[in-house]
């Protein structure tokens, strides 16, 4: 056999090999389409065209289906994500960015937000919504009319607590103290009674971070032994109660996946976590939808928790929060016989009857209950956000009509 024929056969074999390699994912995608349920988050295969118009619309729809269902797509996406992270320390999402000193930041709450929205909204130069102060005054007035006296803890988030870890170009925006929350608290429209019931511990948390963890380097939410110091600060500021009648909680350390790792497949971020060891501290604890069999709302809200400490002061603490409440709530168990925590992120899923029952349950025994509203600074400066997650929880004063609750625009 001549060399020319051998070279031709070799070229043909290489061509067939390339076709075979490319055909494998195609065959896999066809098999998966027939044997696996459709993922609603992926493009769906359009039906067979029944008209010329539908035939003209079919190609881009088929292309979208192929892009989403190409064989080994998930594995290839993970490989791409790992490569970009290992080589360039970048993420395949506008939601997270690499900072300095090994810290990562949540920079957008959704993929459609403008870049660095979640950081810039907490830093200097932010003008709070003009309607936020009138709403806060109304919120506290509504509680007082019902015979209740809550306090509001506004939690500074990682960008302003750790501005030195932000990307170099962004750090100067967040190193000051003239944040949007600070501007809100300085407003002349803020009623003195409202101001006295609020705490924004930016300076204190910048000091606490020097010796204790408040934000693990891979996390958006706060967690760590520094939370106990914030808890003590809030109790001393709001209720002036003695803090050392019960022994300190025992703690435990362990490695835990970051709360933002789910935003990008294939890249796993971890940090060391310090939390109360409830069992060692002889504190009963419950997290999740089964914690409140007394009310249906607990199953719907899901981000709920409760704790019991027989060695603590015989009072009850009610915490109403955003997602920043779940990690801090067990630290309060050192100081209260009962701690009950309800996050409001899923508040819109409750029916009117469930809301009424929940409010009745939460605001029981007012003489033996302290009420803490706890929201992070990113929620605090926007009226629609703070109002949306708190207004449905407001009590109704005896004889007053139910509040007219507005939906988000």
CSV table of C-alpha atoms in Angstrom, one decimal:
chain,number,residue,atom,x,y,z
A,1,UNK,CA,0.0,0.0,0.0
A,2,UNK,CA,1.5,3.3,-1.0
A,3,UNK,CA,2.3,6.1,1.4
A,4,UNK,CA,-0.2,8.4,-0.3
A,5,UNK,CA,-3.0,5.9,0.5
A,6,UNK,CA,-1.8,5.5,4.1
A,7,UNK,CA,-1.7,9.3,4.5
A,8,UNK,CA,-5.3,9.6,3.1
A,9,UNK,CA,-6.5,6.8,5.4
A,10,UNK,CA,-4.8,8.5,8.4
A,11,UNK,CA,-6.5,11.9,7.6
A,12,UNK,CA,-9.8,10.1,7.2
A,13,UNK,CA,-9.4,8.3,10.6
A,14,UNK,CA,-8.6,11.6,12.3
A,15,UNK,CA,-11.7,13.1,10.8
A,16,UNK,CA,-13.8,10.2,12.0
A,17,UNK,CA,-12.3,10.4,15.4
A,18,UNK,CA,-13.2,14.1,15.7
A,19,UNK,CA,-16.7,13.4,14.6
A,20,UNK,CA,-17.0,10.5,17.1
A,21,UNK,CA,-15.7,12.7,20.0
A,22,UNK,CA,-18.2,15.4,19.2
A,23,UNK,CA,-21.0,12.9,18.7
A,24,UNK,CA,-20.7,11.5,22.2
A,25,UNK,CA,-22.2,14.6,24.0
A,26,UNK,CA,-24.9,14.8,21.3
A,27,UNK,CA,-25.9,11.2,21.9
A,28,UNK,CA,-25.8,11.7,25.6
A,29,UNK,CA,-28.1,14.8,25.3
A,30,UNK,CA,-30.6,12.9,23.2
A,31,UNK,CA,-30.7,10.0,25.8
A,32,UNK,CA,-31.0,12.4,28.7
A,33,UNK,CA,-33.9,14.2,26.9
A,34,UNK,CA,-35.8,11.0,26.7
A,35,UNK,CA,-34.9,9.5,30.1
A,36,UNK,CA,-34.6,12.4,32.5
A,37,UNK,CA,-37.2,15.0,33.6
A,38,UNK,CA,-37.0,18.5,32.2
A,39,UNK,CA,-35.3,21.1,34.4
A,40,UNK,CA,-37.6,24.1,34.4
A,41,UNK,CA,-34.6,26.4,34.7
A,42,UNK,CA,-33.3,25.2,31.3
A,43,UNK,CA,-34.6,26.0,27.9
A,44,UNK,CA,-37.3,23.6,26.7
A,45,UNK,CA,-37.4,21.8,23.4
A,46,UNK,CA,-40.0,23.6,21.2
A,47,UNK,CA,-42.9,21.5,19.8
A,48,UNK,CA,-42.8,20.4,16.2
A,49,UNK,CA,-43.6,23.5,14.0
A,50,UNK,CA,-47.3,23.6,12.9
A,51,UNK,CA,-47.0,26.7,10.7
A,52,UNK,CA,-44.4,28.7,8.7
A,53,UNK,CA,-44.3,31.3,11.4
A,54,UNK,CA,-43.5,28.6,14.1
A,55,UNK,CA,-40.9,27.1,11.7
A,56,UNK,CA,-39.2,30.5,11.5
A,57,UNK,CA,-39.1,30.8,15.3
A,58,UNK,CA,-37.8,27.3,15.9
A,59,UNK,CA,-34.1,27.7,15.1
A,60,UNK,CA,-33.2,30.0,18.1
A,61,UNK,CA,-35.3,27.9,20.4
A,62,UNK,CA,-33.6,24.7,19.3
A,63,UNK,CA,-30.2,26.4,19.7
A,64,UNK,CA,-31.1,27.5,23.2
A,65,UNK,CA,-32.2,23.9,24.0
A,66,UNK,CA,-28.9,22.5,22.6
A,67,UNK,CA,-26.9,25.0,24.6
A,68,UNK,CA,-28.7,24.0,27.8
A,69,UNK,CA,-28.8,20.3,27.2
A,70,UNK,CA,-25.5,19.6,25.4
A,71,UNK,CA,-24.1,16.3,26.8
A,72,UNK,CA,-21.8,16.7,29.8
A,73,UNK,CA,-22.8,20.4,30.0
A,74,UNK,CA,-22.7,20.4,33.8
A,75,UNK,CA,-19.3,18.9,33.9
A,76,UNK,CA,-18.0,21.3,31.3
A,77,UNK,CA,-19.5,24.3,33.2
A,78,UNK,CA,-17.9,23.1,36.5
A,79,UNK,CA,-14.5,22.7,34.7
A,80,UNK,CA,-14.7,26.2,33.3
A,81,UNK,CA,-15.6,27.6,36.7
A,82,UNK,CA,-12.7,25.8,38.4
A,83,UNK,CA,-10.3,26.9,35.7
A,84,UNK,CA,-11.3,30.6,35.9
A,85,UNK,CA,-11.1,30.5,39.7
A,86,UNK,CA,-7.8,28.7,40.0
A,87,UNK,CA,-6.0,30.7,37.3
A,88,UNK,CA,-7.6,34.2,37.6
A,89,UNK,CA,-9.4,34.1,41.0
A,90,UNK,CA,-12.6,35.2,39.3
A,91,UNK,CA,-16.1,33.9,39.5
A,92,UNK,CA,-18.5,33.2,36.6
A,93,UNK,CA,-21.1,35.5,38.2
A,94,UNK,CA,-21.5,39.2,38.9
A,95,UNK,CA,-22.7,38.3,42.3
A,96,UNK,CA,-19.4,37.5,43.9
A,97,UNK,CA,-15.9,39.0,43.6
A,98,UNK,CA,-12.5,38.4,45.0
A,99,UNK,CA,-11.2,40.9,47.5
A,100,UNK,CA,-7.8,41.2,49.2
A,101,UNK,CA,-6.3,39.1,52.0
A,102,UNK,CA,-8.3,36.0,51.0
A,103,UNK,CA,-11.7,37.6,51.5
A,104,UNK,CA,-14.6,37.3,49.0
A,105,UNK,CA,-17.6,39.6,48.8
A,106,UNK,CA,-21.2,39.2,47.6
A,107,UNK,CA,-21.4,42.1,45.2
A,108,UNK,CA,-25.0,41.7,43.8
A,109,UNK,CA,-28.0,40.1,45.2
A,110,UNK,CA,-29.2,38.8,41.8
A,111,UNK,CA,-27.7,38.4,38.4
A,112,UNK,CA,-29.7,41.3,37.0
A,113,UNK,CA,-28.5,43.8,39.6
A,114,UNK,CA,-25.9,46.4,38.6
A,115,UNK,CA,-22.3,45.4,39.4
A,116,UNK,CA,-21.3,45.9,43.0
A,117,UNK,CA,-24.8,47.0,44.0
A,118,UNK,CA,-24.7,45.0,47.2
A,119,UNK,CA,-21.4,46.7,48.3
A,120,UNK,CA,-22.1,50.3,47.2
A,121,UNK,CA,-25.5,50.4,48.9
A,122,UNK,CA,-23.8,49.9,52.3
A,123,UNK,CA,-20.9,52.4,51.9
A,124,UNK,CA,-20.3,56.1,51.9
A,125,UNK,CA,-22.2,58.6,49.7
A,126,UNK,CA,-25.5,56.6,49.7
A,127,UNK,CA,-28.6,58.7,50.0
A,128,UNK,CA,-31.3,56.7,51.8
A,129,UNK,CA,-34.8,56.6,50.3
A,130,UNK,CA,-36.6,59.8,51.5
A,131,UNK,CA,-39.5,57.7,52.6
A,132,UNK,CA,-37.5,55.4,54.9
A,133,UNK,CA,-37.5,57.7,58.0
A,134,UNK,CA,-41.3,58.3,57.9
A,135,UNK,CA,-41.8,54.6,57.6
A,136,UNK,CA,-39.6,53.8,60.6
A,137,UNK,CA,-41.4,56.4,62.6
A,138,UNK,CA,-44.7,54.9,61.6
A,139,UNK,CA,-43.4,51.4,62.4
A,140,UNK,CA,-42.4,52.3,66.0
A,141,UNK,CA,-45.7,54.3,66.5
A,142,UNK,CA,-47.7,51.2,65.4
A,143,UNK,CA,-45.8,49.0,68.0
A,144,UNK,CA,-46.3,51.6,70.7
A,145,UNK,CA,-50.0,51.8,70.0
A,146,UNK,CA,-50.2,48.1,70.6
A,147,UNK,CA,-48.4,48.4,73.9
A,148,UNK,CA,-45.1,47.0,72.6
A,149,UNK,CA,-41.6,48.5,72.6
A,150,UNK,CA,-39.3,46.8,70.1
A,151,UNK,CA,-35.7,47.8,69.3
A,152,UNK,CA,-34.1,47.8,65.9
A,153,UNK,CA,-30.5,46.5,65.4
A,154,UNK,CA,-29.1,47.6,62.0
A,155,UNK,CA,-26.2,45.2,61.3
A,156,UNK,CA,-23.2,46.7,59.3
A,157,UNK,CA,-22.2,44.1,56.6
A,158,UNK,CA,-18.8,42.9,55.5
A,159,UNK,CA,-17.9,45.7,53.0
A,160,UNK,CA,-18.0,48.4,55.8
A,161,UNK,CA,-16.7,46.2,58.6
A,162,UNK,CA,-13.8,45.0,56.4
A,163,UNK,CA,-13.2,47.8,53.8
A,164,UNK,CA,-9.5,47.1,53.8
A,165,UNK,CA,-10.2,43.7,52.2
A,166,UNK,CA,-12.2,45.1,49.3
A,167,UNK,CA,-10.6,45.4,45.8
A,168,UNK,CA,-8.2,48.4,46.0
A,169,UNK,CA,-10.2,50.6,43.7
A,170,UNK,CA,-13.4,50.1,45.8
A,171,UNK,CA,-12.0,50.2,49.4
A,172,UNK,CA,-11.9,54.1,49.8
A,173,UNK,CA,-15.7,54.2,49.2
A,174,UNK,CA,-16.3,52.0,52.2
A,175,UNK,CA,-13.7,53.2,54.8
A,176,UNK,CA,-15.6,56.2,56.1
A,177,UNK,CA,-18.5,56.3,58.5
A,178,UNK,CA,-20.9,58.5,56.4
A,179,UNK,CA,-22.9,55.5,55.2
A,180,UNK,CA,-26.5,55.5,54.1
A,181,UNK,CA,-27.6,54.2,57.5
A,182,UNK,CA,-25.6,56.9,59.3
A,183,UNK,CA,-27.4,59.5,57.1
A,184,UNK,CA,-30.7,58.0,58.0
A,185,UNK,CA,-30.0,58.0,61.7
A,186,UNK,CA,-28.9,61.7,61.5
A,187,UNK,CA,-32.1,62.8,59.7
A,188,UNK,CA,-34.0,65.6,61.4
A,189,UNK,CA,-37.2,63.8,60.5
A,190,UNK,CA,-36.3,60.8,62.7
A,191,UNK,CA,-38.4,61.0,65.8
A,192,UNK,CA,-36.4,61.0,69.1
A,193,UNK,CA,-38.3,57.9,70.3
A,194,UNK,CA,-37.4,56.1,67.1
A,195,UNK,CA,-33.7,57.1,67.3
A,196,UNK,CA,-33.5,55.9,70.9
A,197,UNK,CA,-34.7,52.5,69.8
A,198,UNK,CA,-32.1,51.9,67.1
A,199,UNK,CA,-28.5,50.8,67.1
A,200,UNK,CA,-26.0,50.7,64.2
A,201,UNK,CA,-22.7,49.4,65.7
A,202,UNK,CA,-20.3,50.2,62.9
A,203,UNK,CA,-17.5,51.6,65.0
A,204,UNK,CA,-17.9,48.8,67.6
A,205,UNK,CA,-17.9,46.0,65.0
A,206,UNK,CA,-14.7,47.5,63.4
A,207,UNK,CA,-13.1,47.2,66.8
A,208,UNK,CA,-14.5,43.7,67.6
A,209,UNK,CA,-13.1,42.3,64.3
A,210,UNK,CA,-9.6,42.9,65.6
A,211,UNK,CA,-9.9,40.0,68.0
A,212,UNK,CA,-12.9,38.0,66.9
A,213,UNK,CA,-14.5,36.8,63.8
A,214,UNK,CA,-17.7,38.5,62.6
A,215,UNK,CA,-17.6,37.6,58.9
A,216,UNK,CA,-15.7,34.5,57.8
A,217,UNK,CA,-13.7,35.4,54.7
A,218,UNK,CA,-15.8,33.3,52.3
A,219,UNK,CA,-19.2,34.3,53.7
A,220,UNK,CA,-21.8,37.0,53.0
A,221,UNK,CA,-23.7,36.5,56.3
A,222,UNK,CA,-22.1,37.0,59.7
A,223,UNK,CA,-21.1,34.2,62.0
A,224,UNK,CA,-18.4,33.7,64.6
A,225,UNK,CA,-17.4,34.3,68.2
A,226,UNK,CA,-17.6,38.1,67.6
A,227,UNK,CA,-21.4,37.9,67.5
A,228,UNK,CA,-21.5,37.4,71.3
A,229,UNK,CA,-19.9,40.8,71.7
A,230,UNK,CA,-22.5,42.4,69.4
A,231,UNK,CA,-25.3,40.6,71.4
A,232,UNK,CA,-23.9,42.0,74.7
A,233,UNK,CA,-23.7,45.5,73.2
A,234,UNK,CA,-27.3,45.3,72.0
A,235,UNK,CA,-28.6,44.1,75.3
A,236,UNK,CA,-26.6,46.8,77.3
A,237,UNK,CA,-27.8,49.5,74.9
A,238,UNK,CA,-31.4,48.5,74.6
A,239,UNK,CA,-32.5,47.0,77.9
A,240,UNK,CA,-29.6,47.8,80.4
A,241,UNK,CA,-29.9,44.2,81.7
A,242,UNK,CA,-27.2,42.4,83.7
A,243,UNK,CA,-25.2,40.2,81.3
A,244,UNK,CA,-23.3,37.7,83.5
A,245,UNK,CA,-26.0,36.0,85.5
A,246,UNK,CA,-25.7,32.9,83.3
A,247,UNK,CA,-22.4,31.2,82.4
A,248,UNK,CA,-21.0,31.8,78.9
A,249,UNK,CA,-22.0,29.4,76.2
A,250,UNK,CA,-19.6,26.7,75.1
A,251,UNK,CA,-18.5,27.0,71.5
A,252,UNK,CA,-17.4,24.7,68.7
A,253,UNK,CA,-15.3,25.2,65.6
A,254,UNK,CA,-15.6,23.4,62.3
A,255,UNK,CA,-15.1,24.0,58.6
A,256,UNK,CA,-18.2,24.8,56.7
A,257,UNK,CA,-19.1,25.6,53.1
A,258,UNK,CA,-19.6,29.2,52.3
A,259,UNK,CA,-23.1,30.6,52.1
A,260,UNK,CA,-22.4,31.8,48.5
A,261,UNK,CA,-20.9,28.6,47.1
A,262,UNK,CA,-24.2,27.6,45.6
A,263,UNK,CA,-23.9,30.6,43.2
A,264,UNK,CA,-21.3,28.8,41.0
A,265,UNK,CA,-21.0,25.1,40.3
A,266,UNK,CA,-17.6,23.5,40.7
A,267,UNK,CA,-15.9,26.0,43.0
A,268,UNK,CA,-16.1,25.1,46.7
A,269,UNK,CA,-15.4,27.8,49.3
A,270,UNK,CA,-15.0,27.0,53.0
A,271,UNK,CA,-14.2,28.9,56.2
A,272,UNK,CA,-13.8,28.0,59.8
A,273,UNK,CA,-17.0,28.6,61.7
A,274,UNK,CA,-17.4,29.3,65.5
A,275,UNK,CA,-20.8,28.7,66.9
A,276,UNK,CA,-22.4,28.0,70.3
A,277,UNK,CA,-22.3,24.4,71.3
A,278,UNK,CA,-25.8,24.1,72.5
A,279,UNK,CA,-25.6,20.6,73.8
A,280,UNK,CA,-22.4,21.3,75.8
A,281,UNK,CA,-24.1,24.5,77.1
A,282,UNK,CA,-27.2,22.6,78.2
A,283,UNK,CA,-29.3,24.7,75.9
A,284,UNK,CA,-32.1,23.2,73.8
A,285,UNK,CA,-32.2,24.4,70.2
A,286,UNK,CA,-34.2,23.9,67.1
A,287,UNK,CA,-33.7,25.2,63.5
A,288,UNK,CA,-36.2,25.0,60.7
A,289,UNK,CA,-39.8,24.5,59.8
A,290,UNK,CA,-40.6,22.0,62.6
A,291,UNK,CA,-39.7,24.4,65.4
A,292,UNK,CA,-43.1,26.0,65.9
A,293,UNK,CA,-45.9,23.4,65.8
A,294,UNK,CA,-48.1,26.1,67.5
A,295,UNK,CA,-48.4,28.0,64.2
A,296,UNK,CA,-48.6,27.0,60.5
A,297,UNK,CA,-46.5,30.0,59.6
A,298,UNK,CA,-43.3,28.4,60.9
A,299,UNK,CA,-43.5,25.8,58.1
A,300,UNK,CA,-43.9,28.5,55.5
A,301,UNK,CA,-41.2,30.9,56.7
A,302,UNK,CA,-38.8,28.0,57.2
A,303,UNK,CA,-35.9,30.3,58.4
A,304,UNK,CA,-37.0,30.1,62.1
A,305,UNK,CA,-35.4,28.9,65.3
A,306,UNK,CA,-36.0,28.7,69.0
A,307,UNK,CA,-33.8,28.0,72.1
A,308,UNK,CA,-34.4,27.3,75.7
A,309,UNK,CA,-31.9,27.9,78.5
A,310,UNK,CA,-33.1,27.0,82.1
A,311,UNK,CA,-30.1,28.8,83.6
A,312,UNK,CA,-30.8,32.2,82.0
A,313,UNK,CA,-33.0,35.0,83.1
A,314,UNK,CA,-36.7,34.1,83.0
A,315,UNK,CA,-37.6,36.3,80.1
A,316,UNK,CA,-38.4,35.7,76.4
A,317,UNK,CA,-36.7,37.3,73.5
A,318,UNK,CA,-38.5,37.6,70.2
A,319,UNK,CA,-36.3,38.2,67.1
A,320,UNK,CA,-37.8,39.3,63.8
A,321,UNK,CA,-35.2,39.5,61.2
A,322,UNK,CA,-33.9,39.1,57.6
A,323,UNK,CA,-31.5,36.3,56.9
A,324,UNK,CA,-28.9,37.8,59.3
A,325,UNK,CA,-31.0,36.6,62.2
A,326,UNK,CA,-30.4,32.8,62.1
A,327,UNK,CA,-26.7,32.8,63.0
A,328,UNK,CA,-27.0,35.4,65.8
A,329,UNK,CA,-30.1,34.0,67.5
A,330,UNK,CA,-28.4,31.2,69.4
A,331,UNK,CA,-25.9,33.6,71.0
A,332,UNK,CA,-28.9,35.4,72.7
A,333,UNK,CA,-29.8,32.1,74.5
A,334,UNK,CA,-27.2,32.8,77.1
A,335,UNK,CA,-29.2,35.7,78.3
A,336,UNK,CA,-32.8,34.6,78.0
A,337,UNK,CA,-34.8,31.6,79.2
A,338,UNK,CA,-36.6,31.5,75.8
A,339,UNK,CA,-35.4,32.9,72.4
A,340,UNK,CA,-37.8,32.7,69.4
A,341,UNK,CA,-36.6,33.8,66.0
A,342,UNK,CA,-38.7,34.4,62.8
A,343,UNK,CA,-37.1,35.5,59.5
A,344,UNK,CA,-39.3,37.5,57.2
A,345,UNK,CA,-37.8,36.7,53.8
A,346,UNK,CA,-40.7,34.5,52.9
A,347,UNK,CA,-43.4,36.6,54.6
A,348,UNK,CA,-45.2,37.1,51.3
A,349,UNK,CA,-46.0,33.4,51.2
A,350,UNK,CA,-48.3,33.6,54.3
A,351,UNK,CA,-52.0,33.8,54.0
A,352,UNK,CA,-53.9,36.5,55.9
A,353,UNK,CA,-55.1,33.8,58.4
A,354,UNK,CA,-51.6,32.6,58.9
A,355,UNK,CA,-50.3,36.1,59.4
A,356,UNK,CA,-53.0,36.9,62.0
A,357,UNK,CA,-52.2,33.7,63.9
A,358,UNK,CA,-48.5,34.4,63.8
A,359,UNK,CA,-48.8,37.9,65.1
A,360,UNK,CA,-51.0,36.7,67.9
A,361,UNK,CA,-48.5,34.0,68.8
A,362,UNK,CA,-45.4,36.3,68.5
A,363,UNK,CA,-46.8,39.2,70.6
A,364,UNK,CA,-48.1,37.1,73.5
A,365,UNK,CA,-47.0,37.8,77.1
A,366,UNK,CA,-45.7,41.3,76.3
A,367,UNK,CA,-44.7,42.0,79.9
A,368,UNK,CA,-42.2,39.1,79.8
A,369,UNK,CA,-41.0,39.6,76.2
A,370,UNK,CA,-38.3,41.8,74.7
A,371,UNK,CA,-38.7,42.4,70.9
A,372,UNK,CA,-35.6,42.8,68.7
A,373,UNK,CA,-35.9,43.7,65.0
A,374,UNK,CA,-32.7,42.8,63.2
A,375,UNK,CA,-31.9,43.8,59.6
A,376,UNK,CA,-28.6,44.3,57.8
A,377,UNK,CA,-27.6,47.7,56.4
A,378,UNK,CA,-28.3,46.7,52.8
A,379,UNK,CA,-32.0,46.4,53.6
A,380,UNK,CA,-32.2,49.3,55.9
A,381,UNK,CA,-31.7,52.2,53.5
A,382,UNK,CA,-34.5,51.2,51.0
A,383,UNK,CA,-38.0,51.9,52.1
A,384,UNK,CA,-39.5,49.2,49.9
A,385,UNK,CA,-37.1,46.5,51.2
A,386,UNK,CA,-37.5,47.3,55.0
A,387,UNK,CA,-41.2,48.0,54.7
A,388,UNK,CA,-41.9,44.9,52.6
A,389,UNK,CA,-40.3,42.5,55.2
A,390,UNK,CA,-41.6,44.2,58.3
A,391,UNK,CA,-45.0,45.7,57.6
A,392,UNK,CA,-46.8,42.4,57.5
A,393,UNK,CA,-45.4,41.6,61.0
A,394,UNK,CA,-46.6,44.8,62.6
A,395,UNK,CA,-49.1,44.3,65.4
A,396,UNK,CA,-52.7,45.7,65.2
A,397,UNK,CA,-53.6,47.9,68.1
A,398,UNK,CA,-56.9,46.9,70.0
A,399,UNK,CA,-59.8,48.3,68.1
A,400,UNK,CA,-57.7,49.5,65.1
A,401,UNK,CA,-58.4,48.4,61.5
A,402,UNK,CA,-55.8,46.0,59.9
A,403,UNK,CA,-52.9,47.8,58.2
A,404,UNK,CA,-53.1,48.3,54.5
A,405,UNK,CA,-50.1,46.4,53.2
A,406,UNK,CA,-48.6,47.5,49.9
A,407,UNK,CA,-46.8,45.2,47.5
A,408,UNK,CA,-43.4,45.9,46.1
A,409,UNK,CA,-43.5,47.9,42.8
